Tab-separated table of C-alpha atoms and ligand atoms in Angstrom:
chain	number	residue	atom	x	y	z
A	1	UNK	CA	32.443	28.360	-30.896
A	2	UNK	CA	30.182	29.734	-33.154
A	3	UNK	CA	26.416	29.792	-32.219
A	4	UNK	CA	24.712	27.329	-33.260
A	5	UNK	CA	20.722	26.567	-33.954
A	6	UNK	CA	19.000	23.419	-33.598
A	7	UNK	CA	15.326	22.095	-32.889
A	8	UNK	CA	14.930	19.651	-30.068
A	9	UNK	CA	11.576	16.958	-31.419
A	10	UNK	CA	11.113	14.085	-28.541
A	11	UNK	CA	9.196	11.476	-27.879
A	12	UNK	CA	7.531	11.316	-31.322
A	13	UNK	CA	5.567	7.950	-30.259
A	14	UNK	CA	5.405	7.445	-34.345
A	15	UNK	CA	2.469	4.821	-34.719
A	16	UNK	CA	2.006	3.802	-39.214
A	17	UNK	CA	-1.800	3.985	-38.750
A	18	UNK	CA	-2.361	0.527	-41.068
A	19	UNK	CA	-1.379	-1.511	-38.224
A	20	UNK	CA	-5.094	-0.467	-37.248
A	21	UNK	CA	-6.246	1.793	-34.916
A	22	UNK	CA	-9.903	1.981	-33.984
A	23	UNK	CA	-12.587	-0.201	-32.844
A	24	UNK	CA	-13.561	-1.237	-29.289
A	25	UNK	CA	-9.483	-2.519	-28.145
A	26	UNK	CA	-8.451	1.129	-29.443
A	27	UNK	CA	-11.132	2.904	-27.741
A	28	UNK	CA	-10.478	1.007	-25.086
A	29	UNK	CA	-6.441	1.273	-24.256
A	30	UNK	CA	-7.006	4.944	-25.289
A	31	UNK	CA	-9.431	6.041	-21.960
A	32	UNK	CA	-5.823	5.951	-19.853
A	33	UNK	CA	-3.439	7.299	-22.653
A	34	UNK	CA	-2.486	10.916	-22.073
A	35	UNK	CA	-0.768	10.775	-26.188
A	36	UNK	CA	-2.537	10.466	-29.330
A	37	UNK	CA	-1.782	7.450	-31.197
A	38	UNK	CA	-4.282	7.610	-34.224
A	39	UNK	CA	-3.382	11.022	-34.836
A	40	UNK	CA	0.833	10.625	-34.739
A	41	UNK	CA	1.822	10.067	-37.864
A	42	UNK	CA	-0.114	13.473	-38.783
A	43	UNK	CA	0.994	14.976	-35.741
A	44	UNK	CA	4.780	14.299	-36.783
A	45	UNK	CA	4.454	14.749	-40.551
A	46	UNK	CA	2.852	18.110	-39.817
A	47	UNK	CA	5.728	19.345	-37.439
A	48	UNK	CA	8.599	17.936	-39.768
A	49	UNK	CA	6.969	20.279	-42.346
A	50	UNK	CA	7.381	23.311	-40.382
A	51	UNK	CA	10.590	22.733	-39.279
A	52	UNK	CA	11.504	21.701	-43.159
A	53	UNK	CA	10.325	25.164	-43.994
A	54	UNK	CA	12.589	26.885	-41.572
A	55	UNK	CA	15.227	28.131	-44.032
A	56	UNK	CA	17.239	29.569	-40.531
A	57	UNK	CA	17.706	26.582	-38.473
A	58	UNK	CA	19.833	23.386	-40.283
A	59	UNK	CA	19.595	20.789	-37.256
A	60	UNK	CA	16.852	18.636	-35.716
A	61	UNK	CA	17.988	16.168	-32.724
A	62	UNK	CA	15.292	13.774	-31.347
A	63	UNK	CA	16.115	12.213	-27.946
A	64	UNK	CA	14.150	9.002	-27.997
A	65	UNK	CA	10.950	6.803	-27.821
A	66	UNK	CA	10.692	7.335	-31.562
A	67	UNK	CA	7.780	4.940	-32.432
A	68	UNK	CA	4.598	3.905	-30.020
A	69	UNK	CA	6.028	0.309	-28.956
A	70	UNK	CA	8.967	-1.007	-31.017
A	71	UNK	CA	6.829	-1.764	-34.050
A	72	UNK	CA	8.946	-2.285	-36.958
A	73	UNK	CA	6.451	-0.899	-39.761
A	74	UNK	CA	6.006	2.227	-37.393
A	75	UNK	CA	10.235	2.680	-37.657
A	76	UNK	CA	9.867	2.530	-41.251
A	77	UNK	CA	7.507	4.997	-41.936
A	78	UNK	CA	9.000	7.193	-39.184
A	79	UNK	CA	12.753	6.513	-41.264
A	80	UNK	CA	11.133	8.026	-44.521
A	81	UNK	CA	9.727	11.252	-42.366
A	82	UNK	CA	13.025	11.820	-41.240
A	83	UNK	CA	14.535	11.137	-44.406
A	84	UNK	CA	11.895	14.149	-46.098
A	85	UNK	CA	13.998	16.417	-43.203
A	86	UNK	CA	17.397	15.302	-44.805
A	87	UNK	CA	15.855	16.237	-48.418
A	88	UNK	CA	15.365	19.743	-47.144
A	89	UNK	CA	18.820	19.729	-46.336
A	90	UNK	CA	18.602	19.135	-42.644
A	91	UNK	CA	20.895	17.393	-40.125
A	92	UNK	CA	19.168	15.067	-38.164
A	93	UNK	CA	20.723	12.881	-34.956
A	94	UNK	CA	18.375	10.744	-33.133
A	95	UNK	CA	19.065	7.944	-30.110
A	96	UNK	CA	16.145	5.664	-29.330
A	97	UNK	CA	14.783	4.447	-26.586
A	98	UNK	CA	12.545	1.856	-24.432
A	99	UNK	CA	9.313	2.197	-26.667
A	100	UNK	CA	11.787	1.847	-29.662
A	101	UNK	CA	12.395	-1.839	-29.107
A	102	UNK	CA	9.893	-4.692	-28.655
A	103	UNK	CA	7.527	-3.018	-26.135
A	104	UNK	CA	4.774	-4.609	-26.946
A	105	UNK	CA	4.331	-3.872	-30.055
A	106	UNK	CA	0.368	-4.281	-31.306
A	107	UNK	CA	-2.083	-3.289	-33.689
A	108	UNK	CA	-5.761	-2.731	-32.876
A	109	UNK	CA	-8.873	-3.529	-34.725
A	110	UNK	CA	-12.157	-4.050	-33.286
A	111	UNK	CA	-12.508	-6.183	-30.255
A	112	UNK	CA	-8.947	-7.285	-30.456
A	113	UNK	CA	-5.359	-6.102	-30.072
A	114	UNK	CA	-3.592	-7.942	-32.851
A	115	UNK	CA	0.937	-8.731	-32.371
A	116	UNK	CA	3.104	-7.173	-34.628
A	117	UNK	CA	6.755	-7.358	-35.543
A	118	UNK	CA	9.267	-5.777	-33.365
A	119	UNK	CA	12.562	-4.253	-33.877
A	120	UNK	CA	15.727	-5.161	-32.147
A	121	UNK	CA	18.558	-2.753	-30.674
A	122	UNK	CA	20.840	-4.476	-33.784
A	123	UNK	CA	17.897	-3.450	-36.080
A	124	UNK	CA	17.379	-0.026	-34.530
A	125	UNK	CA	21.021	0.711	-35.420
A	126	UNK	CA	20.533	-0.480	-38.703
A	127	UNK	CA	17.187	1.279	-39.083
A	128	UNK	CA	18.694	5.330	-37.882
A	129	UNK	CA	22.204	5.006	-38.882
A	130	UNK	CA	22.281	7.555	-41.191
A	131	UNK	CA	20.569	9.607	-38.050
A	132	UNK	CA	23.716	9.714	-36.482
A	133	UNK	CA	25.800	6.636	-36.420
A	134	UNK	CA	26.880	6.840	-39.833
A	135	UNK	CA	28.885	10.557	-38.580
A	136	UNK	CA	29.717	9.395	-34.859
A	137	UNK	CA	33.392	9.743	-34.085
A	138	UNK	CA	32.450	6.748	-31.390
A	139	UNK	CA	29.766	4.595	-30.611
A	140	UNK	CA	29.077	2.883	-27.555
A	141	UNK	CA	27.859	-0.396	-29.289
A	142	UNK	CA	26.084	-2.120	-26.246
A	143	UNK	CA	24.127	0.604	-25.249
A	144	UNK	CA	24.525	2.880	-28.912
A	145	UNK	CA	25.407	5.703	-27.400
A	146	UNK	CA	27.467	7.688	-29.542
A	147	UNK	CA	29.339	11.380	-29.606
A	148	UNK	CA	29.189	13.125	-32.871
A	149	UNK	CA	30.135	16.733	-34.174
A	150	UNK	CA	27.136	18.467	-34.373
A	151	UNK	CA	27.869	21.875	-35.871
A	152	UNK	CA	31.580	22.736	-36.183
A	153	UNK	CA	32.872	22.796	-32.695
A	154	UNK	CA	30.352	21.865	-31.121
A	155	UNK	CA	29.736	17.924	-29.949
A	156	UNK	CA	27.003	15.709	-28.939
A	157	UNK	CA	26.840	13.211	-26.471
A	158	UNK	CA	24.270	11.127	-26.963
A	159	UNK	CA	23.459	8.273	-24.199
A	160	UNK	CA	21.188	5.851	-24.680
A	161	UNK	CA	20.056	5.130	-21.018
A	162	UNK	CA	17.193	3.264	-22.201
A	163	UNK	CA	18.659	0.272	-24.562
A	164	UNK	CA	17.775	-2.375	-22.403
A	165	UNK	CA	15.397	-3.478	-19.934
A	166	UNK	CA	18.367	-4.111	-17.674
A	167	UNK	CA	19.988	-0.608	-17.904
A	168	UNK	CA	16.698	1.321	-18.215
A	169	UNK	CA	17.024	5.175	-16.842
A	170	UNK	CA	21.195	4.131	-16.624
A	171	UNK	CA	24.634	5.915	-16.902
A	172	UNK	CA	26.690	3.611	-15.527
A	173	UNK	CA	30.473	3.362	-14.711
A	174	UNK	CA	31.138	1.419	-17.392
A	175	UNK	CA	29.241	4.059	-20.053
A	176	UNK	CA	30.764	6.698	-17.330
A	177	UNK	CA	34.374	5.532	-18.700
A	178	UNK	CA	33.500	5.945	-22.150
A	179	UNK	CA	32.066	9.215	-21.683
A	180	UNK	CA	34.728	11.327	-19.681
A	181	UNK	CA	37.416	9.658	-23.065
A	182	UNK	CA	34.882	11.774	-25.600
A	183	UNK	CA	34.690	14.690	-22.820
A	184	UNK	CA	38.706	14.659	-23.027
A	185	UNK	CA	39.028	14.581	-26.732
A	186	UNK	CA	36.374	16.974	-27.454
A	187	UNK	CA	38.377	19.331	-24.923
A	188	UNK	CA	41.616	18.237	-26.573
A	189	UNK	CA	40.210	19.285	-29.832
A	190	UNK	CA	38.873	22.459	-28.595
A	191	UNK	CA	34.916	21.506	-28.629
A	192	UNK	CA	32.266	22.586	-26.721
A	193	UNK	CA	29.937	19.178	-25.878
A	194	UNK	CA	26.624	18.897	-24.678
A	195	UNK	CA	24.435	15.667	-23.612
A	196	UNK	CA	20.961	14.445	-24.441
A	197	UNK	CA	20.170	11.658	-22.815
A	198	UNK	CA	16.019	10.007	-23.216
A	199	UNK	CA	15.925	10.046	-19.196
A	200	UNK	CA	16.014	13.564	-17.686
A	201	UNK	CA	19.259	13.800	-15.252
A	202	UNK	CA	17.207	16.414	-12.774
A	203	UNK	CA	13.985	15.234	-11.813
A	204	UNK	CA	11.262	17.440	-14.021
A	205	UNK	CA	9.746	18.777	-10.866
A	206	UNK	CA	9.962	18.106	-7.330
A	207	UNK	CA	7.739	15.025	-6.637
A	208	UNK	CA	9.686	12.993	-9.406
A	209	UNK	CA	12.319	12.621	-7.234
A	210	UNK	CA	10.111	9.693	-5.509
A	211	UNK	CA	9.802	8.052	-8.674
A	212	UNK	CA	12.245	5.614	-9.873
A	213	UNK	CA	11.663	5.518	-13.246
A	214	UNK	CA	11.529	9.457	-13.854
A	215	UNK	CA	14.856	9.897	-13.868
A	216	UNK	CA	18.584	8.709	-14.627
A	217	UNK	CA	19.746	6.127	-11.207
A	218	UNK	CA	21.791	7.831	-9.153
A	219	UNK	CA	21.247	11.278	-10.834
A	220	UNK	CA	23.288	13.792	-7.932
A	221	UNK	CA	26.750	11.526	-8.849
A	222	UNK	CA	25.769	11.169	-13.159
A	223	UNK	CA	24.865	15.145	-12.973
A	224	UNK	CA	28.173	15.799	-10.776
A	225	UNK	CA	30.108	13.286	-13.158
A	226	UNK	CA	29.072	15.414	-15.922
A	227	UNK	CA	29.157	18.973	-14.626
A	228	UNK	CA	32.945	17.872	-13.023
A	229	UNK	CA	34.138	17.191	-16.379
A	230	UNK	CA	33.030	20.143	-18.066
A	231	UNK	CA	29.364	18.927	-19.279
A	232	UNK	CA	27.130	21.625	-18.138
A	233	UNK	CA	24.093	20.856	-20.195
A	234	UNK	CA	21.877	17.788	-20.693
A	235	UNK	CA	18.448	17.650	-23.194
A	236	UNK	CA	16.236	15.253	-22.405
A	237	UNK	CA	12.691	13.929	-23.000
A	238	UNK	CA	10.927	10.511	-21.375
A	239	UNK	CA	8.109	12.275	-18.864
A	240	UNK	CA	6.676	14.104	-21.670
A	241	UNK	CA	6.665	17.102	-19.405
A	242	UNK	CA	8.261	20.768	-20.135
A	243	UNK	CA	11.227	21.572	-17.599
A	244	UNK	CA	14.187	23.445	-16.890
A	245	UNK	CA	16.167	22.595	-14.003
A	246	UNK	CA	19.599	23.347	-12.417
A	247	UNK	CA	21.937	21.550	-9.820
A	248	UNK	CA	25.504	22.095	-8.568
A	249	UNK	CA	27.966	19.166	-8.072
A	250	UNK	CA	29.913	19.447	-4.327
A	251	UNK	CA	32.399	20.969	-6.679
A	252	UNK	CA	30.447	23.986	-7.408
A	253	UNK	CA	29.585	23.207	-10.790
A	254	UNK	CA	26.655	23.982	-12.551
A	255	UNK	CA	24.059	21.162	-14.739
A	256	UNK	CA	21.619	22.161	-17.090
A	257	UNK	CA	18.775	19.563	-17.702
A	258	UNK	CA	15.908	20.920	-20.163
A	259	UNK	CA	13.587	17.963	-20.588
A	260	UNK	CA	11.150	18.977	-23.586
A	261	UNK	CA	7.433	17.663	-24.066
A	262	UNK	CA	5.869	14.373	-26.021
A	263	UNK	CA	5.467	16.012	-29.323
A	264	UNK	CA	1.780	13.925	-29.432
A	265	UNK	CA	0.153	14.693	-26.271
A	266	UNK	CA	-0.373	17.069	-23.879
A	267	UNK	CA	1.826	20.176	-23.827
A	268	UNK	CA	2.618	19.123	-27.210
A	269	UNK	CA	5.265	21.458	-28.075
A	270	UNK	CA	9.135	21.102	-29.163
A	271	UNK	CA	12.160	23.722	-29.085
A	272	UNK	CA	14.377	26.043	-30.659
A	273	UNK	CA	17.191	25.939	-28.868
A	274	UNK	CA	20.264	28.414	-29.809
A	275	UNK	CA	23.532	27.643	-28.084
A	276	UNK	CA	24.893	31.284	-28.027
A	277	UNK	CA	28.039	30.574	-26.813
A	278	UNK	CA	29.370	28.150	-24.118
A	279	UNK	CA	28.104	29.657	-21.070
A	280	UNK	CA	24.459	30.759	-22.657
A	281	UNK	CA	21.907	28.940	-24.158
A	282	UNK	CA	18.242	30.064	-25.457
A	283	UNK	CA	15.340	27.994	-25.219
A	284	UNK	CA	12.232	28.903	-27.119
A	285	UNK	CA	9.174	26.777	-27.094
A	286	UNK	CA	6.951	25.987	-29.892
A	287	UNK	CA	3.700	24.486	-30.311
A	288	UNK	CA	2.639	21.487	-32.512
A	289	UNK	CA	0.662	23.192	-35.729
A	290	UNK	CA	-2.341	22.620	-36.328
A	291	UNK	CA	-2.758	18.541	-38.285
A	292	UNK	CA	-6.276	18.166	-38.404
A	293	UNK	CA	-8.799	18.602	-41.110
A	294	UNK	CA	-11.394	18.292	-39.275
A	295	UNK	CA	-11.231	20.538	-36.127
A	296	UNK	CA	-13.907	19.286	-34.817
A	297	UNK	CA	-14.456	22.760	-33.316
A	298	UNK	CA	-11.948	22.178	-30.935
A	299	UNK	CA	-8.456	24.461	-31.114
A	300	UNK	CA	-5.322	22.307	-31.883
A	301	UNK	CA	-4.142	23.132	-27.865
A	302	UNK	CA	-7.516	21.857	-26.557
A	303	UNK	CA	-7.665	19.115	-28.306
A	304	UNK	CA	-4.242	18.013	-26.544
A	305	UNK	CA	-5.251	19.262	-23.520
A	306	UNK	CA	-8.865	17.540	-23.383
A	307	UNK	CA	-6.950	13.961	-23.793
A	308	UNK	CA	-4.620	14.976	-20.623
A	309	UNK	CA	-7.391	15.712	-18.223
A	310	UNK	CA	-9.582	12.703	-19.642
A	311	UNK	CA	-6.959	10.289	-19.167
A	312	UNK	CA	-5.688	11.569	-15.959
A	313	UNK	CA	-9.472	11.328	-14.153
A	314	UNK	CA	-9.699	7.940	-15.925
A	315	UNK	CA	-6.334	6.766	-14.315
A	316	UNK	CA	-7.575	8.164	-10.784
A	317	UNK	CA	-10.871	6.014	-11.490
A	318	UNK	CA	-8.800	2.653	-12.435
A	319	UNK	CA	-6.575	3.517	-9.414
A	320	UNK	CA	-9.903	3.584	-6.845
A	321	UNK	CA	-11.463	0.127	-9.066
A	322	UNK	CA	-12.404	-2.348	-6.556
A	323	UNK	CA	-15.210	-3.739	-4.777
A	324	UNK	CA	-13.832	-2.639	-1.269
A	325	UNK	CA	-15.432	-0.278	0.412
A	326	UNK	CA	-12.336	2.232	1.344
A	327	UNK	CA	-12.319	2.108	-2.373
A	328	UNK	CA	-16.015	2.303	-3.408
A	329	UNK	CA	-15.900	5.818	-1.083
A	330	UNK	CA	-12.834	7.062	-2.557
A	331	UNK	CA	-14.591	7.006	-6.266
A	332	UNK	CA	-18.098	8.277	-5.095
A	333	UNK	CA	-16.102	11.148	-3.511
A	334	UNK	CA	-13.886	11.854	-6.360
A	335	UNK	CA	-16.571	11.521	-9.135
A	336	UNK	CA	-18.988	13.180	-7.016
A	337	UNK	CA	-18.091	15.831	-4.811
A	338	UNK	CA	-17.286	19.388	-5.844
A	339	UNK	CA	-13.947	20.823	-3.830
A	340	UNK	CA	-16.082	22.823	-1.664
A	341	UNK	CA	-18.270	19.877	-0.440
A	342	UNK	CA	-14.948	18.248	-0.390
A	343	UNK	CA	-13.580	20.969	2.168
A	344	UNK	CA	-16.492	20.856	4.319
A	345	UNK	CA	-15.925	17.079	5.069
A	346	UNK	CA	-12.516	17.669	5.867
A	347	UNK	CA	-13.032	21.021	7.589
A	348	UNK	CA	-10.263	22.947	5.119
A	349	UNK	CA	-11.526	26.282	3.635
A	350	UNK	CA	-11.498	26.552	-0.007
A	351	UNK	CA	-11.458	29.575	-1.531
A	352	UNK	CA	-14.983	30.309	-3.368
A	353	UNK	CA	-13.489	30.302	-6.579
A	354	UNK	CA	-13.245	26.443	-6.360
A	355	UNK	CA	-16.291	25.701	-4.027
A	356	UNK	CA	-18.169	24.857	-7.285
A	357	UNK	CA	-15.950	23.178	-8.881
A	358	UNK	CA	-15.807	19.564	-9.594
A	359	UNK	CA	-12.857	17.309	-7.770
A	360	UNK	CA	-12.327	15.565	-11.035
A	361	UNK	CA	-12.224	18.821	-13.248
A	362	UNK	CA	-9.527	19.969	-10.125
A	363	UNK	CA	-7.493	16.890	-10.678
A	364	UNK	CA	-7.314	16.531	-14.571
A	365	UNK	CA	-6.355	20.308	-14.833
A	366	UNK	CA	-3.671	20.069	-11.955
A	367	UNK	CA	-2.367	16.976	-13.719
A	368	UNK	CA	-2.435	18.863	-17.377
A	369	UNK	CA	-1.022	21.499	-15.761
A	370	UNK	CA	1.949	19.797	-14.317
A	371	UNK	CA	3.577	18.629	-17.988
A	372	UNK	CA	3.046	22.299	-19.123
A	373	UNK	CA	5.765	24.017	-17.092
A	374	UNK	CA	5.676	26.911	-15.506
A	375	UNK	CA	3.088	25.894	-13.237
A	376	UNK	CA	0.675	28.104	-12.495
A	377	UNK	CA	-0.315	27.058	-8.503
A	378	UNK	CA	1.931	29.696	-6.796
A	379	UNK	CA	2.200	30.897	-3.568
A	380	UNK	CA	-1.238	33.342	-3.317
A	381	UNK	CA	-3.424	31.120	-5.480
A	382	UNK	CA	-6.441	29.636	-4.311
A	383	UNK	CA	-5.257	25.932	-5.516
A	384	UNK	CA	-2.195	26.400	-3.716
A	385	UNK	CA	-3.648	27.577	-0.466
A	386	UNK	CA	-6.034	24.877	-0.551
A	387	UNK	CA	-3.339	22.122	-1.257
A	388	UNK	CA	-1.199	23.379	1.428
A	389	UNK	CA	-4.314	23.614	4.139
A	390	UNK	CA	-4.775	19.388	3.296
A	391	UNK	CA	-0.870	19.069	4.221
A	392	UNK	CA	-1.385	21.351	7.752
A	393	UNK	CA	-4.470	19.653	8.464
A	394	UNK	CA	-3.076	15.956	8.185
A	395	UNK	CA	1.051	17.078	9.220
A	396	UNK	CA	0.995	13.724	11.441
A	397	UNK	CA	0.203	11.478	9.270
A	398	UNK	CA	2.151	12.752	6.790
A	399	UNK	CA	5.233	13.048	8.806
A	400	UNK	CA	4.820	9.428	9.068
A	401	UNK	CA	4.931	8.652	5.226
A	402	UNK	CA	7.770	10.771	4.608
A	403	UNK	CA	10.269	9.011	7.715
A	404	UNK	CA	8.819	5.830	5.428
A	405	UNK	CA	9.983	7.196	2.100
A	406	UNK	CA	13.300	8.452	3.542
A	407	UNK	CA	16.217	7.209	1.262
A	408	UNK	CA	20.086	7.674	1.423
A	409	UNK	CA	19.557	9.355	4.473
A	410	UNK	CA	17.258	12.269	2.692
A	411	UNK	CA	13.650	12.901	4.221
A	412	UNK	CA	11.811	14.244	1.583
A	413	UNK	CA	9.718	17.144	2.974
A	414	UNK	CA	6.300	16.639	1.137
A	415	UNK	CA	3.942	19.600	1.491
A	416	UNK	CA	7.281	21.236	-0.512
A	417	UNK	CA	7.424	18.971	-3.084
A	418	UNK	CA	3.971	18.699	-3.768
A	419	UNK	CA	3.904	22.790	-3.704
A	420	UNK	CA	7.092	22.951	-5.855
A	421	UNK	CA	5.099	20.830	-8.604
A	422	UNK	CA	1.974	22.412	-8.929
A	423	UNK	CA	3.588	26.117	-8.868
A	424	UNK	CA	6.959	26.435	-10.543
A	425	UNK	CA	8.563	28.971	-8.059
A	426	UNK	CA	11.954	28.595	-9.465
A	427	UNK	CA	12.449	32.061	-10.867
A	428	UNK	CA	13.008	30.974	-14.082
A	429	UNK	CA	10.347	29.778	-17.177
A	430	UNK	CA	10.122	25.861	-18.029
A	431	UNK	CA	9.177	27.255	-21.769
A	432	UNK	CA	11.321	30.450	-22.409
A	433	UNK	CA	14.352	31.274	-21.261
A	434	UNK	CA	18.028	32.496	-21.530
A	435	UNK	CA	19.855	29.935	-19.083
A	436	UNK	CA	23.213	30.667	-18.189
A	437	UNK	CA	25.697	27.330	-17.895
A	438	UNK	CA	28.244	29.001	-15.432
B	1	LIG	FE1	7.868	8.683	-24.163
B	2	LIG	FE1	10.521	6.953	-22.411
């Protein structure tokens, strides 16, 4: 094959601002969202410029969760962005996903969060089939997955996991079939073929393991499935978070999953990806460029960043809501205490680098920190050591919760998980790297 150069855009959560967005309801909805909504449509039109302008690279692919919530007038603005891409004489292959399609779709303006019209899956494929249908060599029509030739020899399997609320985060055996007869004819016809999928295959980091929906069901056998029959390399989107991860079927067979950012919140970056050949791929990250004109004195990275920790504290806060008092002690703690006041009560030493700082500016930049990749809470770090003293100190009890979360006969060891997902210790960057497929 020859190399070939593409940029990977996901999660674009495309919102057309005249469906309203400000007042109290906006303000409101937005204390707990960790992407920008107001700001998409600049967000996107600003990063479809760039890449427009890239004279080198012909190719844009977008994995999924295209618009905010399904809204149909969001689609349609997001269909003429995309179409600007194709003026500049770019390819462009998208599959959509669960906020694509009647999530709730909603304007807001003032007190009040006012309906609007949805879009269908028959509607979506209506709406993006010159985005790939319209060049597909098949498409699955019940889920609209499709396979497509991407750059001569090379060829694209694109699953939709996420076209209905029954096969959410889903490769089943049924889509499994259809799969392995594109796998065969793209060998047959001498093509190399990649997957993106909107789900990542590999849990992101460790601790999304435990989490249903932060993955693809049954990910060891659709990773093996894949890797078995010669697909060694998956991009994906969904957790908004940057990651590269590896895993090897039984058979000794290597799978690639690199899961790229929401382009509209926190890490807010895409990727250049350049398949090199069929055992080597390079992954370079990018960061949104700068869309406001008003900076508000704030760099475009802070900006994203600022919403992340915000959000995240404010989640904490409507987690510990209540009138109990377990709960009321949790919040005054959290909102109150600084880590080393924190460590005193629960006789762990913190490092005096943290003693001053506050537990909720600890817990928005952790959180922040985990969609960024490459992790920075390694082994030697203050914020490590302190996380792993709270897992010595209360081993019992957490011995207890992880015989409780034991599944398929795996006990997930905690303390590693946690420590795996604050401090990537994989060897390899989440952002940059060369990643070999063999
Ligand atoms: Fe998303
Ligand atoms: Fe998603």
């Amino acid at each position: 094959m020859n190399p070939f150069k593409f940029y990977l855009v996901t999660d674009t959560h495309y919102f057309e601002p005249s469906l309203g967005c400000s007042g109290e309801a906006y303000e409101d909805y937005m204390k707990n969202e960790m992407y920008c909504l107001a700001e998409s449509s600049d967000i996107v039109k600003a990063t479809f410029k760039k890449i427009a302008e890239d004279r080198e690279i012909g190719t844009v692919i977008l994995p999924g969760d295209l618009s905010k919530d399904g809204e149909k007038e969001s689609h349609k603005s997001f269909v003429k962005e995309l179409r600007k891409l194709k003026d500049a004489g770019k390819k462009v292959f998208v599959i959509t996903a669960g906020h694509d399609y009647n999530d709730s779709p909603r304007g807001y303006n003032g007190k009040d969060y006012i309906p609007v019209e949805g879009t269908t899956l028959d509607e979506l494929y209506d709406l993006y089939y010159e985005f790939g249908y319209s060049e597909a060599l098949s498409v699955d029509r019940q889920t609209l997955s499709y396979v497509a030739e991407v750059s001569d020899g090379v060829r694209m399997l694109a699953f939709n996991c996420d076209s209905t609320r029954e096969s959410k985060g889903q490769i089943d055996e049924r889509l499994q079939n259809w799969a392995k007869e594109q796998i065969d004819r793209a060998k047959a016809d001498n093509c190399f073929i990649f997957a993106i999928c909107h789900y990542p295959i590999i849990p992101s980091v460790p601790v999304f393991d435990l989490v249903g929906d932060a993955h693809i069901k049954n990910w060891r056998q659709v990773a093996s499935f894949l890797a078995d029959n010669g697909v060694n390399l998956a991009f994906t989107g969904h957790m908004h978070i940057q990651s590269i991860n590896e895993f090897y079927s039984e058979s000794g067979n290597k799978f690639v999953d690199i899961c790229t950012s929401c382009l509209v919140g926190s890490p807010a970056k895409y990727r250049k990806i350049t398949l090199e050949d069929e055992k080597t791929v390079k992954v370079e990250t990018v960061p949104v460029p700068e869309f406001r004109s008003d900076t508000n004195s704030l760099s475009t990275q802070r900006f994203f960043d600022l919403r992340a920790e915000t959000s995240a504290v404010n989640r904490i806060n409507r987690a510990l809501a209540g009138d109990g008092l377990p709960k009321k002690i949790a919040r005054k703690i959290f909102n109150n205490k600084t880590l080393g006041q924190l460590g005193r009560m629960l006789c762990i030493k913190v490092d005096k680098s943290l003693k001053d700082k506050k537990f909720t500016t600890f817990a928005g930049e952790i959180a922040r920190d985990i969609f960024l990749g490459d992790q920075p809470y390694t082994k030697g770090t203050p914020e490590y050591d302190a996380v792993a003293r709270v897992f010595r100190r209360f081993n019992p009890i957490i011995k207890k919760v992880e015989k409780k979360l034991t599944k398929d006969g795996i006990t997930p060891n905690l303390s590693e998980m946690i420590l795996n997902t604050i401090g990537n210790n994989k060897g390899w960057s989440d952002n940059n790297a060369t990643v070999s497929l063999k």
